[in-house]
Structure formats: structure tokens, C-alpha cells
CSV table of C-alpha atoms in Angstrom, one decimal:
chain,number,residue,atom,x,y,z
E,1491,GLU,CA,-25.4,20.3,-165.9
E,1492,PRO,CA,-21.9,19.3,-166.5
E,1493,GLU,CA,-20.1,22.7,-168.2
E,1494,VAL,CA,-17.4,23.7,-169.0
E,1495,THR,CA,-15.5,25.7,-167.2
E,1496,GLN,CA,-12.9,28.5,-167.0
E,1497,THR,CA,-9.8,30.0,-164.5
E,1498,PRO,CA,-9.3,33.2,-165.1
E,1499,SER,CA,-12.2,34.9,-165.7
E,1500,HIS,CA,-9.8,38.4,-166.3
E,1501,GLN,CA,-5.8,38.6,-166.8
E,1502,VAL,CA,-4.7,41.4,-167.3
E,1503,THR,CA,-0.7,41.6,-168.8
E,1504,GLN,CA,2.6,43.8,-170.0
E,1505,MET,CA,3.2,42.2,-173.6
E,1506,GLY,CA,5.8,40.3,-173.8
E,1507,GLN,CA,4.7,38.4,-170.9
E,1508,GLU,CA,4.1,34.8,-170.6
E,1509,VAL,CA,0.2,33.7,-170.6
E,1510,ILE,CA,-1.7,30.8,-169.6
E,1511,LEU,CA,-5.3,30.2,-169.7
E,1512,ARG,CA,-6.6,27.2,-167.8
E,1513,CYS,CA,-9.6,25.0,-169.2
E,1514,VAL,CA,-11.1,22.1,-167.8
E,1515,PRO,CA,-13.2,20.7,-169.9
E,1516,ILE,CA,-16.5,17.8,-169.8
E,1517,SER,CA,-15.3,14.8,-167.9
E,1518,ASN,CA,-16.3,12.5,-170.3
E,1519,HIS,CA,-15.3,14.3,-174.0
E,1520,LEU,CA,-12.5,13.1,-176.0
E,1521,TYR,CA,-12.0,16.5,-178.0
E,1522,PHE,CA,-11.0,19.7,-177.3
E,1523,TYR,CA,-11.1,23.4,-178.7
E,1524,TRP,CA,-10.0,27.4,-177.7
E,1525,TYR,CA,-11.5,29.9,-179.4
E,1526,ARG,CA,-10.7,34.0,-179.3
E,1527,GLN,CA,-13.1,37.3,-179.6
E,1528,ILE,CA,-11.7,39.8,-180.1
E,1529,LEU,CA,-14.0,42.9,-178.8
E,1530,GLY,CA,-16.6,43.5,-181.3
E,1531,GLN,CA,-15.4,40.9,-183.6
E,1532,LYS,CA,-16.6,37.3,-184.7
E,1533,VAL,CA,-15.7,34.5,-182.1
E,1534,GLU,CA,-12.8,33.2,-184.4
E,1535,PHE,CA,-10.8,29.3,-184.6
E,1536,LEU,CA,-8.1,28.3,-182.9
E,1537,VAL,CA,-7.2,24.8,-182.7
E,1538,SER,CA,-8.9,21.5,-181.5
E,1539,PHE,CA,-7.2,19.1,-179.3
E,1540,TYR,CA,-7.8,15.3,-179.5
E,1541,ASN,CA,-5.4,12.3,-178.2
E,1542,ASN,CA,-3.9,14.5,-176.8
E,1543,GLU,CA,-2.3,16.2,-180.0
E,1544,ILE,CA,-3.5,19.0,-181.8
E,1545,SER,CA,-5.9,18.2,-184.5
E,1546,GLU,CA,-6.4,21.4,-186.0
E,1547,LYS,CA,-5.2,25.1,-185.9
E,1548,SER,CA,-5.4,27.8,-187.6
E,1549,GLU,CA,-3.4,31.1,-189.3
E,1550,ILE,CA,-3.8,32.5,-185.8
E,1551,PHE,CA,-2.3,29.2,-183.4
E,1552,ASP,CA,1.3,30.1,-184.6
E,1553,ASP,CA,4.5,29.8,-183.3
E,1554,GLN,CA,3.7,31.3,-180.3
E,1555,PHE,CA,0.9,29.4,-179.2
E,1556,SER,CA,1.1,26.3,-177.5
E,1557,VAL,CA,-1.9,24.0,-176.4
E,1558,GLU,CA,-1.6,21.0,-172.9
E,1559,ARG,CA,-3.6,19.0,-171.0
E,1560,PRO,CA,-0.7,18.6,-168.4
E,1561,ASP,CA,-3.2,15.8,-166.4
E,1562,GLY,CA,-6.4,14.4,-166.7
E,1563,SER,CA,-9.6,17.8,-166.3
E,1564,ASN,CA,-6.7,20.3,-167.6
E,1565,PHE,CA,-6.9,22.5,-170.1
E,1566,THR,CA,-4.4,24.5,-171.1
E,1567,LEU,CA,-4.1,27.9,-173.8
E,1568,LYS,CA,-0.1,29.3,-173.0
E,1569,ILE,CA,0.8,32.2,-174.8
E,1570,ARG,CA,4.3,32.4,-174.8
E,1571,SER,CA,5.0,36.2,-175.0
E,1572,THR,CA,1.8,38.7,-175.1
E,1573,LYS,CA,1.9,40.6,-177.4
E,1574,LEU,CA,-1.7,44.3,-177.5
E,1575,GLU,CA,-3.8,41.9,-180.5
E,1576,ASP,CA,-3.6,39.3,-178.2
E,1577,SER,CA,-6.3,40.9,-176.2
E,1578,ALA,CA,-9.6,39.1,-176.5
E,1579,MET,CA,-12.3,37.2,-174.5
E,1580,TYR,CA,-11.4,33.9,-175.3
E,1581,PHE,CA,-13.2,30.8,-174.5
E,1582,CYS,CA,-12.8,26.8,-173.8
E,1583,ALA,CA,-14.5,24.0,-175.7
E,1584,SER,CA,-15.2,20.3,-175.9
E,1585,ARG,CA,-17.3,17.6,-177.3
E,1586,GLY,CA,-18.2,13.8,-176.5
E,1587,GLN,CA,-17.0,11.2,-179.0
E,1588,GLY,CA,-19.5,10.6,-181.6
E,1589,ALA,CA,-20.9,14.3,-180.9
E,1590,ARG,CA,-22.3,16.9,-182.7
E,1591,THR,CA,-22.2,19.6,-180.2
E,1592,GLN,CA,-19.5,21.8,-178.6
E,1593,TYR,CA,-19.7,23.0,-174.8
E,1594,PHE,CA,-18.5,27.0,-174.6
E,1595,GLY,CA,-17.4,28.1,-171.4
E,1596,PRO,CA,-18.0,30.6,-169.9
E,1597,GLY,CA,-15.2,31.9,-171.0
E,1598,THR,CA,-11.5,34.6,-170.5
E,1599,ARG,CA,-10.8,37.9,-170.5
E,1600,LEU,CA,-7.3,38.9,-171.7
E,1601,THR,CA,-6.3,42.1,-171.3
E,1602,VAL,CA,-2.5,42.8,-172.5
E,1603,LEU,CA,-1.3,46.1,-171.8
M,436,GLY,CA,-13.5,27.5,-196.7
M,437,ASN,CA,-16.5,26.9,-195.3
M,438,SER,CA,-17.9,30.8,-193.7
M,439,VAL,CA,-20.8,32.1,-192.9
M,440,THR,CA,-23.7,35.2,-193.3
M,441,GLN,CA,-25.3,36.9,-190.8
M,442,MET,CA,-27.4,39.6,-190.8
M,443,GLU,CA,-25.8,42.4,-189.2
M,444,GLY,CA,-27.6,44.3,-186.2
M,445,PRO,CA,-27.7,45.8,-184.2
M,446,VAL,CA,-32.3,45.0,-183.9
M,447,THR,CA,-33.8,46.2,-181.7
M,448,LEU,CA,-38.1,44.8,-181.0
M,449,SER,CA,-40.8,44.9,-178.3
M,450,GLU,CA,-41.6,42.6,-176.3
M,451,GLU,CA,-43.7,40.1,-178.4
M,452,ALA,CA,-42.4,41.1,-181.4
M,453,PHE,CA,-41.6,38.2,-184.3
M,454,LEU,CA,-38.0,37.6,-184.5
M,455,THR,CA,-36.1,36.7,-188.3
M,456,ILE,CA,-32.6,36.4,-187.5
M,457,ASN,CA,-30.8,35.7,-192.2
M,458,CYS,CA,-28.0,33.6,-191.8
M,459,THR,CA,-26.3,32.0,-194.7
M,460,TYR,CA,-23.2,29.0,-195.3
M,461,THR,CA,-21.3,28.0,-197.6
M,462,ALA,CA,-19.7,25.4,-197.4
M,463,THR,CA,-19.1,21.5,-199.7
M,464,GLY,CA,-20.9,17.9,-198.7
M,465,TYR,CA,-23.1,18.5,-195.6
M,466,PRO,CA,-22.7,20.9,-192.4
M,467,SER,CA,-23.6,20.7,-188.9
M,468,LEU,CA,-25.5,23.7,-188.1
M,469,PHE,CA,-26.0,25.9,-185.0
M,470,TRP,CA,-27.2,28.6,-183.2
M,471,TYR,CA,-25.7,30.4,-179.8
M,472,VAL,CA,-26.7,33.0,-178.1
M,473,GLN,CA,-24.8,35.3,-175.5
M,474,TYR,CA,-26.2,36.7,-173.0
M,475,PRO,CA,-24.4,40.3,-171.7
M,476,GLY,CA,-21.2,39.0,-169.2
M,477,GLU,CA,-21.5,35.5,-170.4
M,478,GLY,CA,-20.4,32.8,-172.3
M,479,LEU,CA,-22.1,31.2,-175.1
M,480,GLN,CA,-24.5,28.9,-174.9
M,481,LEU,CA,-26.0,26.5,-177.6
M,482,LEU,CA,-29.1,27.3,-178.9
M,483,LEU,CA,-30.3,24.9,-180.9
M,484,LYS,CA,-28.7,23.0,-183.6
M,485,ALA,CA,-29.8,20.2,-187.1
M,486,THR,CA,-27.3,18.4,-188.4
M,487,LYS,CA,-28.8,17.4,-192.2
M,488,ALA,CA,-30.7,19.2,-195.2
M,489,ASP,CA,-34.4,19.5,-193.6
M,490,ASP,CA,-33.9,19.3,-189.8
M,491,LYS,CA,-35.3,21.5,-187.7
M,492,GLY,CA,-33.1,23.1,-184.2
M,493,SER,CA,-35.9,23.9,-181.5
M,494,ASN,CA,-35.4,25.8,-177.8
M,495,LYS,CA,-37.8,27.7,-175.8
M,496,GLY,CA,-39.3,28.8,-178.6
M,497,PHE,CA,-36.8,29.8,-181.9
M,498,GLU,CA,-36.8,27.8,-183.9
M,499,ALA,CA,-34.5,27.2,-187.6
M,500,THR,CA,-34.8,24.9,-190.8
M,501,TYR,CA,-32.4,23.5,-192.0
M,502,ARG,CA,-32.2,24.9,-195.8
M,503,LYS,CA,-30.0,23.0,-198.3
M,504,GLU,CA,-31.6,24.6,-201.0
M,505,THR,CA,-31.0,27.6,-199.9
M,506,THR,CA,-27.8,27.4,-198.0
M,507,SER,CA,-30.4,28.8,-195.1
M,508,PHE,CA,-30.2,28.3,-191.3
M,509,HIS,CA,-32.9,31.3,-190.3
M,510,LEU,CA,-33.6,31.5,-186.9
M,511,GLU,CA,-37.3,32.6,-185.6
M,512,LYS,CA,-39.1,33.6,-182.8
M,513,GLY,CA,-42.6,34.3,-182.7
M,514,SER,CA,-43.0,36.4,-179.8
M,515,VAL,CA,-39.4,37.4,-178.0
M,516,GLN,CA,-38.9,38.5,-174.1
M,517,VAL,CA,-37.5,40.8,-172.4
M,518,SER,CA,-34.8,37.7,-171.1
M,519,ASP,CA,-34.1,37.0,-175.2
M,520,SER,CA,-32.1,40.0,-175.7
M,521,ALA,CA,-28.3,38.9,-176.5
M,522,VAL,CA,-25.8,38.3,-179.3
M,523,TYR,CA,-26.9,35.5,-182.0
M,524,PHE,CA,-24.3,33.8,-183.2
M,525,CYS,CA,-25.3,31.5,-186.3
M,526,ALA,CA,-22.0,28.7,-186.9
M,527,LEU,CA,-21.4,25.8,-188.6
M,528,SER,CA,-19.2,22.8,-188.1
M,529,GLN,CA,-17.2,20.1,-190.7
M,530,GLY,CA,-14.2,18.2,-191.6
M,531,GLY,CA,-12.3,16.0,-189.4
M,532,SER,CA,-12.2,18.7,-186.3
M,533,GLU,CA,-15.9,19.9,-186.2
M,534,LYS,CA,-14.4,22.9,-185.4
M,535,LEU,CA,-17.2,25.9,-186.1
M,536,VAL,CA,-16.4,28.8,-187.9
M,537,PHE,CA,-19.0,31.9,-186.5
M,538,GLY,CA,-20.6,34.6,-188.1
M,539,LYS,CA,-20.5,37.9,-186.2
M,540,GLY,CA,-23.4,37.7,-184.7
M,541,THR,CA,-26.3,40.0,-184.5
M,542,LYS,CA,-27.4,42.3,-181.4
M,543,LEU,CA,-31.3,41.4,-180.1
M,544,THR,CA,-32.4,44.1,-177.3
M,545,VAL,CA,-36.2,44.1,-176.8
M,546,ASN,CA,-37.6,47.2,-175.4
M,547,PRO,CA,-40.4,46.2,-172.8
């Protein structure tokens, strides 16, 4: 069964450093998403991406964040200058054309020291 | 804006007990409704969904019915197992991007 994959599973970084979180969505899906879950809190929407551009973003997704689909398979989230409060689990999800269901990856745990 | 309110946990049950986790939503129009489950150390997995009023989603013995009149999507299972121990999230999607809006999650522990 096709699945969404994410790398790395755990990333530790120093405050102020740049991080790139990687996702490989399900191959025939066209809609891509990033969500985050701060420990003990609800899952929050960050950004959606379709046709090589952002279709919607939340207030959390400020200028420090960017997304890219550099090739036909990867979908990345970059945080330019990490803050302590960026520590969270980051989930990638993808959705097929005409479908309502999003399929999630296993997540990347980001720890900012 | 759209929001989801679900029963706060944690919920602790004995094996074979009946489970209900309440979920209500606020949205304009007709969102799609979902239950996702997160097992310890894992990501989010779709458990079931309903895309229109009166639809019943079901999977692995779990059920939820989309009730427009009460704006609810309560999760039920007649007989829980230890392996059902997980965090359950109610969510809705709507709008062009179909972004998901999640409830806070309910942690379920089932004891043998």
C-alpha cells in the first residue's frame, strides 16, 4: 500500500539554524500539506500546496517558513532560523485529485536547543 | 472560523467496554468529517470518515455518524481491545484547500 514517508524521523538543531524537513508524498497525489503538533497540543495546519504554489497558509506560517517541491517526488519544509518554540512534531500529508482524505506521514520530531 | 471540540481525556476503560468519544464542530456549509488515530510513537492514521449529513463511517469496529442537526460526529465502539489504546482526533475539512482542522485529541487507555 502506498504511503507518505518523511525524513529524518528526529532532527536536533541549535536555535537560529536552518532546517529542512523532507517528505515523499504518495506518487499520484497532487495536494500536499504540512501540519505541526507541539507536545501535548492539537495538530495545527501550516500550509497547503498545489500546482507548485501555496494554496493556503496559516498565521503560524510566517516568513521563516517556506515550502518547495524541488523535483517530482519530494516536498520540503524549510525553517530559516529556528526558534525554541518551533520544537514540535511536523507531519506531511498528501491527497489525491477529487479525494477528501489526506494521508499522513509518520512525522519528524524537531527539537530546537 | 471552523473549529472542532472533542471530549477531553484521558479515558480509561476495561477490555470489552463500550466506548464513546464526543465530537462537535462549528462550520459554515457542509464540511467533511474524520476520525484519525495516533498509536504510541506513530503518525496519524485515518480511522473513518463521512462526507455528508447522515453518512456513517465505520472501520475496525468503530463507527461515527455525521449529524448535521446536532453538528456532531461522535466515535463509538461496542467492545474495545487493549490494542485500541491510542490518541483519537476528530477533524473536519472544508474549503478550496481542504485543510484539516483538528480537535485536541482524546487519549484512550484500555486495560486487560
